[in-house]
Amino acid sequence: YSVDIVSNNGNIFRNGIVHATLRAVVRYGDEDITETIDANRFRWTRVSADTASDTLWNAQHFSGSKEITITDEDVSFKASFYCEVMQ
């Protein structure tokens, strides 16, 4: 199994100009099996230099979605986004 995050607007943004939808794609070998997995099993997290804000963001985006939209408010200078698919 592998999980890839695909962006509809690239993966590098300038400060103040952020708007993208990030979508998790789950593959078993070469087969995309994303649609066979319940959305509540997807856990999004953000990691940045602002750990307090990360904790809040992570709580708000904990589960229930195979994709998220990020904007300027989600990225202050630099942030990385991850998606884990729970068993």
Coordinates of N, CA, C and O in Angstrom, one line a residue:
Y1 N 0.8 -1.2 0.0 CA 0.0 0.0 0.0 C 0.9 1.2 0.0 O 1.9 1.3 0.6
S2 N 0.4 2.3 -0.6 CA 1.1 3.6 -0.6 C 0.0 4.7 -0.6 O -1.1 4.5 -1.1
V3 N 0.4 5.8 0.0 CA -0.5 7.0 0.0 C 0.3 8.1 -0.6 O 1.4 8.5 -0.1
D4 N -0.3 8.8 -1.6 CA 0.3 9.9 -2.2 C -0.6 11.1 -2.0 O -1.9 10.9 -2.0
I5 N -0.1 12.3 -1.9 CA -0.9 13.5 -1.8 C -0.7 14.2 -3.1 O 0.4 14.6 -3.5
V6 N -1.9 14.5 -3.8 CA -1.9 15.1 -5.1 C -2.5 16.5 -4.9 O -3.5 16.7 -4.3
S7 N -1.8 17.5 -5.5 CA -2.3 18.9 -5.4 C -2.8 19.3 -6.8 O -2.2 19.0 -7.8
N8 N -3.9 20.1 -6.7 CA -4.4 20.6 -8.0 C -3.8 21.9 -8.4 O -4.1 22.5 -9.5
N9 N -2.8 22.4 -7.6 CA -2.2 23.7 -7.9 C -0.7 23.7 -7.5 O -0.2 24.7 -7.0
G10 N 0.0 22.6 -7.8 CA 1.4 22.5 -7.5 C 1.7 22.3 -6.0 O 0.8 22.1 -5.2
N11 N 3.0 22.3 -5.6 CA 3.3 22.0 -4.2 C 4.2 23.0 -3.6 O 4.7 22.8 -2.5
I12 N 4.5 24.1 -4.3 CA 5.3 25.2 -3.8 C 4.5 26.5 -4.0 O 4.0 26.8 -5.1
F13 N 4.3 27.2 -2.9 CA 3.5 28.4 -2.9 C 4.3 29.6 -2.4 O 5.1 29.5 -1.5
R14 N 4.0 30.8 -2.9 CA 4.6 32.0 -2.4 C 3.8 32.5 -1.1 O 2.6 32.2 -1.0
N15 N 4.5 33.1 -0.2 CA 3.8 33.6 1.0 C 2.6 34.5 0.6 O 2.7 35.4 -0.2
G16 N 1.5 34.2 1.2 CA 0.3 35.0 0.9 C -0.5 34.6 -0.4 O -1.5 35.2 -0.6
I17 N 0.0 33.7 -1.1 CA -0.6 33.3 -2.4 C -0.8 31.7 -2.3 O -0.1 31.0 -3.0
V18 N -1.6 31.3 -1.4 CA -1.8 29.8 -1.3 C -3.3 29.5 -1.5 O -4.2 30.0 -0.9
H19 N -3.5 28.6 -2.5 CA -4.9 28.1 -2.6 C -4.7 26.8 -3.4 O -4.4 26.8 -4.6
A20 N -5.0 25.7 -2.8 CA -4.9 24.4 -3.4 C -5.8 23.3 -2.7 O -6.0 23.5 -1.5
T21 N -6.2 22.4 -3.5 CA -6.9 21.2 -2.9 C -5.9 20.1 -2.9 O -5.3 19.7 -3.9
L22 N -5.7 19.5 -1.7 CA -4.8 18.3 -1.6 C -5.7 17.1 -1.4 O -6.6 17.1 -0.6
R23 N -5.4 16.1 -2.2 CA -6.2 14.9 -2.3 C -5.3 13.7 -2.0 O -4.2 13.6 -2.6
A24 N -5.7 12.8 -1.1 CA -5.0 11.6 -0.8 C -5.4 10.5 -1.8 O -6.5 10.3 -2.1
V25 N -4.4 9.8 -2.3 CA -4.6 8.8 -3.3 C -3.9 7.5 -2.7 O -2.7 7.5 -2.4
V26 N -4.7 6.5 -2.5 CA -4.2 5.2 -1.9 C -4.1 4.2 -3.0 O -5.1 4.0 -3.8
R27 N -2.9 3.6 -3.1 CA -2.7 2.6 -4.1 C -2.3 1.2 -3.5 O -1.6 1.2 -2.5
Y28 N -2.8 0.2 -4.0 CA -2.3 -1.1 -3.7 C -1.6 -1.6 -5.0 O -2.3 -1.9 -6.0
G29 N -0.3 -1.6 -4.9 CA 0.5 -1.9 -6.1 C 0.2 -0.7 -7.1 O 0.4 0.4 -6.7
D30 N -0.3 -1.0 -8.3 CA -0.6 0.0 -9.3 C -2.0 0.4 -9.3 O -2.4 1.3 -10.0
E31 N -2.9 -0.2 -8.5 CA -4.3 0.0 -8.5 C -4.7 1.1 -7.5 O -4.3 1.1 -6.3
D32 N -5.4 2.1 -8.0 CA -6.0 3.2 -7.1 C -7.2 2.6 -6.4 O -8.2 2.3 -7.0
I33 N -7.1 2.5 -5.0 CA -8.2 1.9 -4.3 C -8.8 3.0 -3.3 O -9.6 2.6 -2.4
T34 N -8.5 4.2 -3.6 CA -9.0 5.3 -2.7 C -10.5 5.3 -2.5 O -11.0 5.4 -1.4
E35 N -11.3 5.1 -3.5 CA -12.7 5.1 -3.4 C -13.3 4.0 -2.6 O -14.4 4.0 -2.1
T36 N -12.5 2.9 -2.4 CA -13.0 1.8 -1.6 C -12.8 2.0 -0.1 O -13.2 1.1 0.7
I37 N -12.2 3.1 0.3 CA -11.8 3.3 1.7 C -12.7 4.4 2.3 O -12.9 5.4 1.7
D38 N -13.3 4.1 3.5 CA -14.2 5.1 4.1 C -13.4 6.4 4.4 O -12.3 6.3 4.9
A39 N -14.0 7.5 4.2 CA -13.4 8.8 4.4 C -13.0 9.1 5.8 O -12.0 9.8 6.1
N40 N -13.7 8.4 6.8 CA -13.3 8.6 8.2 C -12.0 8.0 8.6 O -11.5 8.2 9.7
R41 N -11.4 7.2 7.7 CA -10.1 6.6 8.0 C -8.9 7.5 7.6 O -7.8 7.2 7.9
F42 N -9.2 8.7 7.0 CA -8.1 9.6 6.6 C -7.8 10.6 7.6 O -8.7 11.3 8.1
R43 N -6.6 10.8 8.0 CA -6.1 11.7 9.1 C -5.1 12.7 8.5 O -4.0 12.3 8.1
W44 N -5.5 13.9 8.4 CA -4.6 15.0 7.9 C -3.9 15.7 9.1 O -4.5 15.9 10.1
T45 N -2.6 16.0 8.8 CA -1.8 16.7 9.8 C -1.0 17.8 9.1 O -0.6 17.6 7.9
R46 N -0.7 18.8 9.9 CA 0.2 19.9 9.4 C 1.3 20.0 10.3 O 1.2 19.9 11.5
V47 N 2.5 20.2 9.8 CA 3.7 20.4 10.6 C 4.4 21.7 10.1 O 4.7 21.9 8.9
S48 N 4.6 22.6 11.1 CA 5.2 23.9 10.8 C 6.1 24.3 12.0 O 6.2 23.6 13.0
A49 N 6.6 25.5 11.9 CA 7.4 26.0 13.1 C 6.5 26.5 14.2 O 7.0 26.7 15.3
D50 N 5.2 26.6 13.9 CA 4.2 27.1 15.0 C 3.5 25.8 15.5 O 2.4 25.5 15.0
T51 N 4.1 25.1 16.4 CA 3.5 23.9 16.9 C 2.1 24.1 17.6 O 1.3 23.2 17.5
A52 N 1.9 25.2 18.3 CA 0.6 25.5 18.9 C -0.5 25.6 17.8 O -1.6 25.0 18.0
S53 N -0.2 26.3 16.7 CA -1.2 26.4 15.7 C -1.4 25.1 14.9 O -2.5 24.7 14.5
D54 N -0.3 24.3 14.8 CA -0.4 23.0 14.2 C -1.3 22.1 15.0 O -2.2 21.4 14.4
T55 N -1.2 22.1 16.3 CA -2.1 21.3 17.2 C -3.6 21.7 16.9 O -4.4 20.8 16.8
L56 N -3.9 23.0 16.8 CA -5.2 23.4 16.5 C -5.7 23.0 15.1 O -6.8 22.4 15.0
W57 N -4.8 23.2 14.2 CA -5.2 22.8 12.8 C -5.4 21.3 12.7 O -6.4 20.9 12.1
N58 N -4.5 20.5 13.3 CA -4.6 19.1 13.2 C -6.0 18.6 13.9 O -6.6 17.7 13.4
A59 N -6.4 19.2 15.0 CA -7.6 18.9 15.6 C -8.8 19.2 14.7 O -9.8 18.4 14.6
Q60 N -8.8 20.3 14.0 CA -9.8 20.7 13.1 C -9.9 19.8 11.8 O -11.0 19.7 11.2
H61 N -8.8 19.2 11.4 CA -8.8 18.5 10.2 C -8.5 17.0 10.4 O -8.0 16.3 9.6
F62 N -8.8 16.5 11.6 CA -8.5 15.2 12.1 C -9.0 14.1 11.1 O -8.2 13.2 10.8
S63 N -10.2 14.1 10.8 CA -10.7 13.0 10.0 C -11.9 13.4 9.1 O -12.5 14.5 9.3
G64 N -12.3 12.4 8.3 CA -13.6 12.6 7.6 C -13.4 13.1 6.2 O -14.5 13.4 5.6
S65 N -12.2 13.2 5.7 CA -12.1 13.7 4.3 C -10.9 13.1 3.6 O -9.8 13.1 4.1
K66 N -11.1 12.8 2.3 CA -10.0 12.3 1.5 C -9.3 13.5 0.8 O -8.2 13.3 0.3
E67 N -9.8 14.7 1.0 CA -9.1 15.9 0.4 C -9.4 17.1 1.3 O -10.4 17.1 2.1
I68 N -8.5 18.0 1.3 CA -8.6 19.2 2.0 C -8.2 20.4 1.1 O -7.4 20.2 0.2
T69 N -8.7 21.6 1.4 CA -8.3 22.8 0.7 C -7.5 23.6 1.7 O -7.9 23.8 2.8
I70 N -6.3 24.0 1.2 CA -5.5 24.9 2.0 C -5.4 26.3 1.4 O -5.5 26.4 0.2
T71 N -5.3 27.3 2.3 CA -5.3 28.7 1.8 C -4.2 29.4 2.6 O -3.5 28.8 3.4
D72 N -4.1 30.7 2.4 CA -3.1 31.5 3.0 C -3.1 31.3 4.6 O -2.1 31.3 5.2
E73 N -4.3 31.2 5.1 CA -4.5 31.0 6.6 C -3.8 29.7 7.1 O -3.5 29.6 8.3
D74 N -3.6 28.7 6.2 CA -3.1 27.4 6.6 C -1.6 27.4 6.5 O -1.0 26.5 7.1
V75 N -1.0 28.4 5.9 CA 0.5 28.3 5.7 C 1.1 29.7 6.1 O 0.8 30.7 5.4
S76 N 1.8 29.7 7.2 CA 2.5 30.9 7.6 C 4.0 30.6 7.4 O 4.6 29.8 8.2
F77 N 4.6 31.1 6.4 CA 6.0 30.9 5.9 C 6.2 29.6 5.3 O 6.4 29.4 4.2
K78 N 6.1 28.5 6.2 CA 6.4 27.1 5.6 C 5.6 26.1 6.4 O 5.5 26.2 7.6
A79 N 5.0 25.2 5.7 CA 4.2 24.1 6.4 C 4.3 22.9 5.5 O 4.3 23.0 4.2
S80 N 4.2 21.7 6.1 CA 4.1 20.4 5.4 C 2.8 19.8 5.8 O 2.4 19.8 6.9
F81 N 2.2 19.1 4.8 CA 0.9 18.5 5.1 C 1.0 17.0 4.8 O 1.7 16.6 3.9
Y82 N 0.4 16.2 5.7 CA 0.5 14.7 5.6 C -0.9 14.1 5.8 O -1.8 14.7 6.4
C83 N -1.0 12.9 5.2 CA -2.3 12.2 5.3 C -1.9 10.8 5.7 O -1.2 10.1 4.9
E84 N -2.5 10.3 6.7 CA -2.3 8.9 7.1 C -3.7 8.2 7.0 O -4.7 8.8 7.4
V85 N -3.7 7.0 6.5 CA -4.9 6.2 6.3 C -4.9 5.2 7.4 O -4.0 4.3 7.4
M86 N -5.9 5.2 8.3 CA -5.9 4.3 9.5 C -6.5 3.0 9.0 O -7.3 2.9 8.1
Q87 N -6.1 1.9 9.7 CA -6.6 0.6 9.4 C -8.0 0.4 9.9 O -8.5 1.0 10.8

